[in-house]
């Protein structure tokens, strides 16, 4: 086993990838994988996702299928993700008040490359995409230039695990 880990270390350093950012990325990918597999799990009825008692059923089911205990934080995060994954999506428009808050509170520049208009055109970006349950509220909004907005597409930022796994 130790030999295997050493090989992983060697591989990562050969590729110039930082070990802790690799671990963060893997955790993030596993969170996404678990949520996606639950969204498509035929044994998980939709009635649990709307029923007030549903969270309890969801917890028991998750405990049973994963053979581990889940923290309240992670349970809620997963439950929300599965629920929004099953719902039909439409992008809610950004309320004017939230847009104004954004304008007041952050510099009018791309959050990634710091370039400003007129050099670039700025878009309002959902940090957690609307298709994944992200809200159109100030805390979930930022400015991105066209280039960075397109690159991001519909993906969550990589390397930010959203489960504590504790
Ligand atoms: Zn940019």
PDB file of C-alpha atoms and ligand atoms in Angstrom:
ATOM      1  CA  UNK A   1       0.000   0.000   0.000  1.00  0.00           C
ATOM      2  CA  UNK A   2       2.807   2.366   0.919  1.00  0.00           C
ATOM      3  CA  UNK A   3       4.505   1.702  -2.392  1.00  0.00           C
ATOM      4  CA  UNK A   4       1.309   2.664  -4.143  1.00  0.00           C
ATOM      5  CA  UNK A   5       1.100   5.988  -2.313  1.00  0.00           C
ATOM      6  CA  UNK A   6       4.727   6.751  -3.100  1.00  0.00           C
ATOM      7  CA  UNK A   7       3.981   6.127  -6.740  1.00  0.00           C
ATOM      8  CA  UNK A   8       1.064   8.580  -6.580  1.00  0.00           C
ATOM      9  CA  UNK A   9       3.343  11.181  -4.990  1.00  0.00           C
ATOM     10  CA  UNK A  10       5.953  10.588  -7.640  1.00  0.00           C
ATOM     11  CA  UNK A  11       3.390  10.773 -10.403  1.00  0.00           C
ATOM     12  CA  UNK A  12       1.987  14.056  -9.077  1.00  0.00           C
ATOM     13  CA  UNK A  13       5.381  15.662  -8.669  1.00  0.00           C
ATOM     14  CA  UNK A  14       6.362  14.476 -12.128  1.00  0.00           C
ATOM     15  CA  UNK A  15       3.247  16.196 -13.467  1.00  0.00           C
ATOM     16  CA  UNK A  16       3.867  19.277 -11.327  1.00  0.00           C
ATOM     17  CA  UNK A  17       0.563  18.897  -9.461  1.00  0.00           C
ATOM     18  CA  UNK A  18       0.418  19.997  -5.834  1.00  0.00           C
ATOM     19  CA  UNK A  19      -0.599  17.073  -3.625  1.00  0.00           C
ATOM     20  CA  UNK A  20      -3.127  18.887  -1.430  1.00  0.00           C
ATOM     21  CA  UNK A  21      -4.846  20.530  -4.382  1.00  0.00           C
ATOM     22  CA  UNK A  22      -5.050  17.096  -5.975  1.00  0.00           C
ATOM     23  CA  UNK A  23      -6.725  15.696  -2.839  1.00  0.00           C
ATOM     24  CA  UNK A  24      -9.178  18.610  -2.802  1.00  0.00           C
ATOM     25  CA  UNK A  25      -9.955  17.990  -6.429  1.00  0.00           C
ATOM     26  CA  UNK A  26     -10.557  14.270  -5.841  1.00  0.00           C
ATOM     27  CA  UNK A  27     -12.869  15.013  -2.882  1.00  0.00           C
ATOM     28  CA  UNK A  28     -14.776  17.490  -4.998  1.00  0.00           C
ATOM     29  CA  UNK A  29     -15.099  14.992  -7.846  1.00  0.00           C
ATOM     30  CA  UNK A  30     -16.342  12.330  -5.422  1.00  0.00           C
ATOM     31  CA  UNK A  31     -18.962  14.725  -3.963  1.00  0.00           C
ATOM     32  CA  UNK A  32     -20.205  15.411  -7.481  1.00  0.00           C
ATOM     33  CA  UNK A  33     -20.179  11.725  -8.335  1.00  0.00           C
ATOM     34  CA  UNK A  34     -22.179  10.745  -5.250  1.00  0.00           C
ATOM     35  CA  UNK A  35     -24.769  13.482  -5.859  1.00  0.00           C
ATOM     36  CA  UNK A  36     -25.141  12.518  -9.523  1.00  0.00           C
ATOM     37  CA  UNK A  37     -25.528   8.825  -8.764  1.00  0.00           C
ATOM     38  CA  UNK A  38     -28.216   9.608  -6.153  1.00  0.00           C
ATOM     39  CA  UNK A  39     -30.075  11.843  -8.623  1.00  0.00           C
ATOM     40  CA  UNK A  40     -30.252   8.853 -10.998  1.00  0.00           C
ATOM     41  CA  UNK A  41     -30.865   6.194  -8.346  1.00  0.00           C
ATOM     42  CA  UNK A  42     -34.206   4.499  -9.162  1.00  0.00           C
ATOM     43  CA  UNK A  43     -34.498   3.218  -5.574  1.00  0.00           C
ATOM     44  CA  UNK A  44     -34.730   6.755  -4.264  1.00  0.00           C
ATOM     45  CA  UNK A  45     -38.338   7.869  -4.683  1.00  0.00           C
ATOM     46  CA  UNK A  46     -39.211  11.461  -5.518  1.00  0.00           C
ATOM     47  CA  UNK A  47     -41.776  11.449  -2.699  1.00  0.00           C
ATOM     48  CA  UNK A  48     -38.901  11.554  -0.178  1.00  0.00           C
ATOM     49  CA  UNK A  49     -37.668  14.767  -1.691  1.00  0.00           C
ATOM     50  CA  UNK A  50     -40.892  16.667  -1.119  1.00  0.00           C
ATOM     51  CA  UNK A  51     -42.132  14.948   2.050  1.00  0.00           C
ATOM     52  CA  UNK A  52     -41.164  16.650   5.357  1.00  0.00           C
ATOM     53  CA  UNK A  53     -40.258  13.191   6.667  1.00  0.00           C
ATOM     54  CA  UNK A  54     -38.219  12.573   3.535  1.00  0.00           C
ATOM     55  CA  UNK A  55     -34.923  13.743   4.954  1.00  0.00           C
ATOM     56  CA  UNK A  56     -35.085  10.982   7.582  1.00  0.00           C
ATOM     57  CA  UNK A  57     -35.719   8.334   4.922  1.00  0.00           C
ATOM     58  CA  UNK A  58     -32.931   9.807   2.834  1.00  0.00           C
ATOM     59  CA  UNK A  59     -30.552   9.651   5.809  1.00  0.00           C
ATOM     60  CA  UNK A  60     -31.386   5.998   6.498  1.00  0.00           C
ATOM     61  CA  UNK A  61     -31.042   5.084   2.842  1.00  0.00           C
ATOM     62  CA  UNK A  62     -27.689   6.844   2.555  1.00  0.00           C
ATOM     63  CA  UNK A  63     -26.416   5.188   5.736  1.00  0.00           C
ATOM     64  CA  UNK A  64     -27.468   1.829   4.387  1.00  0.00           C
ATOM     65  CA  UNK A  65     -25.998   2.212   0.890  1.00  0.00           C
ATOM     66  CA  UNK A  66     -22.731   3.883   1.926  1.00  0.00           C
ATOM     67  CA  UNK A  67     -22.257   2.074   5.258  1.00  0.00           C
ATOM     68  CA  UNK A  68     -21.223   5.242   7.031  1.00  0.00           C
ATOM     69  CA  UNK A  69     -22.660   7.912   9.291  1.00  0.00           C
ATOM     70  CA  UNK A  70     -23.308  11.314   7.685  1.00  0.00           C
ATOM     71  CA  UNK A  71     -23.071  14.673   9.445  1.00  0.00           C
ATOM     72  CA  UNK A  72     -26.148  16.906   9.450  1.00  0.00           C
ATOM     73  CA  UNK A  73     -24.291  19.400   7.236  1.00  0.00           C
ATOM     74  CA  UNK A  74     -23.390  16.818   4.608  1.00  0.00           C
ATOM     75  CA  UNK A  75     -26.794  15.199   4.756  1.00  0.00           C
ATOM     76  CA  UNK A  76     -28.495  18.520   4.070  1.00  0.00           C
ATOM     77  CA  UNK A  77     -26.012  19.434   1.336  1.00  0.00           C
ATOM     78  CA  UNK A  78     -26.590  16.123  -0.424  1.00  0.00           C
ATOM     79  CA  UNK A  79     -30.347  16.249   0.053  1.00  0.00           C
ATOM     80  CA  UNK A  80     -30.459  19.740  -1.509  1.00  0.00           C
ATOM     81  CA  UNK A  81     -28.286  18.680  -4.411  1.00  0.00           C
ATOM     82  CA  UNK A  82     -30.392  15.598  -5.151  1.00  0.00           C
ATOM     83  CA  UNK A  83     -33.571  17.603  -4.876  1.00  0.00           C
ATOM     84  CA  UNK A  84     -32.378  20.320  -7.244  1.00  0.00           C
ATOM     85  CA  UNK A  85     -30.901  17.671  -9.545  1.00  0.00           C
ATOM     86  CA  UNK A  86     -34.318  16.038  -9.909  1.00  0.00           C
ATOM     87  CA  UNK A  87     -36.267  19.262 -10.352  1.00  0.00           C
ATOM     88  CA  UNK A  88     -36.768  20.794 -13.764  1.00  0.00           C
ATOM     89  CA  UNK A  89     -34.617  23.809 -14.100  1.00  0.00           C
ATOM     90  CA  UNK A  90     -35.042  27.253 -15.371  1.00  0.00           C
ATOM     91  CA  UNK A  91     -32.704  30.106 -14.738  1.00  0.00           C
ATOM     92  CA  UNK A  92     -34.458  32.608 -12.534  1.00  0.00           C
ATOM     93  CA  UNK A  93     -33.720  36.183 -13.541  1.00  0.00           C
ATOM     94  CA  UNK A  94     -31.394  38.149 -11.272  1.00  0.00           C
ATOM     95  CA  UNK A  95     -33.590  40.439  -9.128  1.00  0.00           C
ATOM     96  CA  UNK A  96     -32.768  44.085  -9.645  1.00  0.00           C
ATOM     97  CA  UNK A  97     -32.005  44.635  -5.941  1.00  0.00           C
ATOM     98  CA  UNK A  98     -29.412  41.851  -5.951  1.00  0.00           C
ATOM     99  CA  UNK A  99     -27.821  43.266  -9.068  1.00  0.00           C
ATOM    100  CA  UNK A 100     -27.566  46.682  -7.401  1.00  0.00           C
ATOM    101  CA  UNK A 101     -26.007  45.162  -4.291  1.00  0.00           C
ATOM    102  CA  UNK A 102     -23.421  43.503  -6.498  1.00  0.00           C
ATOM    103  CA  UNK A 103     -22.635  46.793  -8.235  1.00  0.00           C
ATOM    104  CA  UNK A 104     -22.248  48.561  -4.891  1.00  0.00           C
ATOM    105  CA  UNK A 105     -20.248  45.895  -3.138  1.00  0.00           C
ATOM    106  CA  UNK A 106     -17.712  44.589  -5.625  1.00  0.00           C
ATOM    107  CA  UNK A 107     -15.386  46.312  -8.109  1.00  0.00           C
ATOM    108  CA  UNK A 108     -16.770  46.403 -11.609  1.00  0.00           C
ATOM    109  CA  UNK A 109     -14.134  44.070 -13.026  1.00  0.00           C
ATOM    110  CA  UNK A 110     -13.710  40.400 -13.908  1.00  0.00           C
ATOM    111  CA  UNK A 111     -13.359  38.376 -10.700  1.00  0.00           C
ATOM    112  CA  UNK A 112     -10.669  36.269 -12.378  1.00  0.00           C
ATOM    113  CA  UNK A 113      -8.489  38.504 -14.541  1.00  0.00           C
ATOM    114  CA  UNK A 114      -9.435  41.920 -13.055  1.00  0.00           C
ATOM    115  CA  UNK A 115      -9.922  43.448 -16.491  1.00  0.00           C
ATOM    116  CA  UNK A 116     -12.562  46.189 -16.731  1.00  0.00           C
ATOM    117  CA  UNK A 117     -14.877  47.524 -19.399  1.00  0.00           C
ATOM    118  CA  UNK A 118     -14.448  48.813 -22.034  1.00  0.00           C
ATOM    119  CA  UNK A 119     -11.530  46.409 -22.474  1.00  0.00           C
ATOM    120  CA  UNK A 120     -13.857  43.488 -21.740  1.00  0.00           C
ATOM    121  CA  UNK A 121     -17.579  42.951 -21.504  1.00  0.00           C
ATOM    122  CA  UNK A 122     -18.715  41.835 -18.044  1.00  0.00           C
ATOM    123  CA  UNK A 123     -21.333  39.172 -17.363  1.00  0.00           C
ATOM    124  CA  UNK A 124     -23.129  38.443 -14.126  1.00  0.00           C
ATOM    125  CA  UNK A 125     -22.101  34.907 -13.213  1.00  0.00           C
ATOM    126  CA  UNK A 126     -23.726  32.471 -10.781  1.00  0.00           C
ATOM    127  CA  UNK A 127     -20.910  31.039  -8.639  1.00  0.00           C
ATOM    128  CA  UNK A 128     -23.013  27.933  -7.961  1.00  0.00           C
ATOM    129  CA  UNK A 129     -24.844  27.486 -11.291  1.00  0.00           C
ATOM    130  CA  UNK A 130     -28.603  27.965 -11.301  1.00  0.00           C
ATOM    131  CA  UNK A 131     -28.885  24.474 -12.811  1.00  0.00           C
ATOM    132  CA  UNK A 132     -27.331  23.110  -9.610  1.00  0.00           C
ATOM    133  CA  UNK A 133     -29.626  24.992  -7.302  1.00  0.00           C
ATOM    134  CA  UNK A 134     -27.580  28.200  -7.037  1.00  0.00           C
ATOM    135  CA  UNK A 135     -29.652  31.221  -6.062  1.00  0.00           C
ATOM    136  CA  UNK A 136     -29.724  34.601  -7.764  1.00  0.00           C
ATOM    137  CA  UNK A 137     -28.663  36.401  -4.618  1.00  0.00           C
ATOM    138  CA  UNK A 138     -25.717  38.741  -4.142  1.00  0.00           C
ATOM    139  CA  UNK A 139     -23.596  36.139  -2.306  1.00  0.00           C
ATOM    140  CA  UNK A 140     -23.831  33.786  -5.279  1.00  0.00           C
ATOM    141  CA  UNK A 141     -23.144  36.410  -7.949  1.00  0.00           C
ATOM    142  CA  UNK A 142     -19.987  37.912  -9.378  1.00  0.00           C
ATOM    143  CA  UNK A 143     -18.721  39.587 -12.520  1.00  0.00           C
ATOM    144  CA  UNK A 144     -16.807  37.629 -15.110  1.00  0.00           C
ATOM    145  CA  UNK A 145     -15.506  38.750 -18.480  1.00  0.00           C
ATOM    146  CA  UNK A 146     -16.866  36.927 -21.521  1.00  0.00           C
ATOM    147  CA  UNK A 147     -13.758  34.780 -21.817  1.00  0.00           C
ATOM    148  CA  UNK A 148     -13.863  33.548 -18.212  1.00  0.00           C
ATOM    149  CA  UNK A 149     -17.616  33.171 -18.195  1.00  0.00           C
ATOM    150  CA  UNK A 150     -17.512  30.891 -21.224  1.00  0.00           C
ATOM    151  CA  UNK A 151     -14.667  28.832 -19.851  1.00  0.00           C
ATOM    152  CA  UNK A 152     -16.587  28.177 -16.681  1.00  0.00           C
ATOM    153  CA  UNK A 153     -19.595  26.858 -18.603  1.00  0.00           C
ATOM    154  CA  UNK A 154     -21.976  24.974 -16.304  1.00  0.00           C
ATOM    155  CA  UNK A 155     -19.397  23.560 -13.923  1.00  0.00           C
ATOM    156  CA  UNK A 156     -18.849  24.368 -10.311  1.00  0.00           C
ATOM    157  CA  UNK A 157     -15.360  25.612  -9.526  1.00  0.00           C
ATOM    158  CA  UNK A 158     -13.056  22.638  -9.430  1.00  0.00           C
ATOM    159  CA  UNK A 159     -11.335  21.665  -6.236  1.00  0.00           C
ATOM    160  CA  UNK A 160     -13.935  22.993  -3.827  1.00  0.00           C
ATOM    161  CA  UNK A 161     -15.429  19.982  -2.068  1.00  0.00           C
ATOM    162  CA  UNK A 162     -18.842  20.816  -0.644  1.00  0.00           C
ATOM    163  CA  UNK A 163     -19.075  17.912   1.790  1.00  0.00           C
ATOM    164  CA  UNK A 164     -17.102  17.828   5.067  1.00  0.00           C
ATOM    165  CA  UNK A 165     -17.058  14.011   5.083  1.00  0.00           C
ATOM    166  CA  UNK A 166     -16.739  13.965   8.857  1.00  0.00           C
TER     167      UNK A 166
HETATM  168 ZN1  LIG B   1     -11.652  37.592 -17.063  1.00  0.00          ZN
END
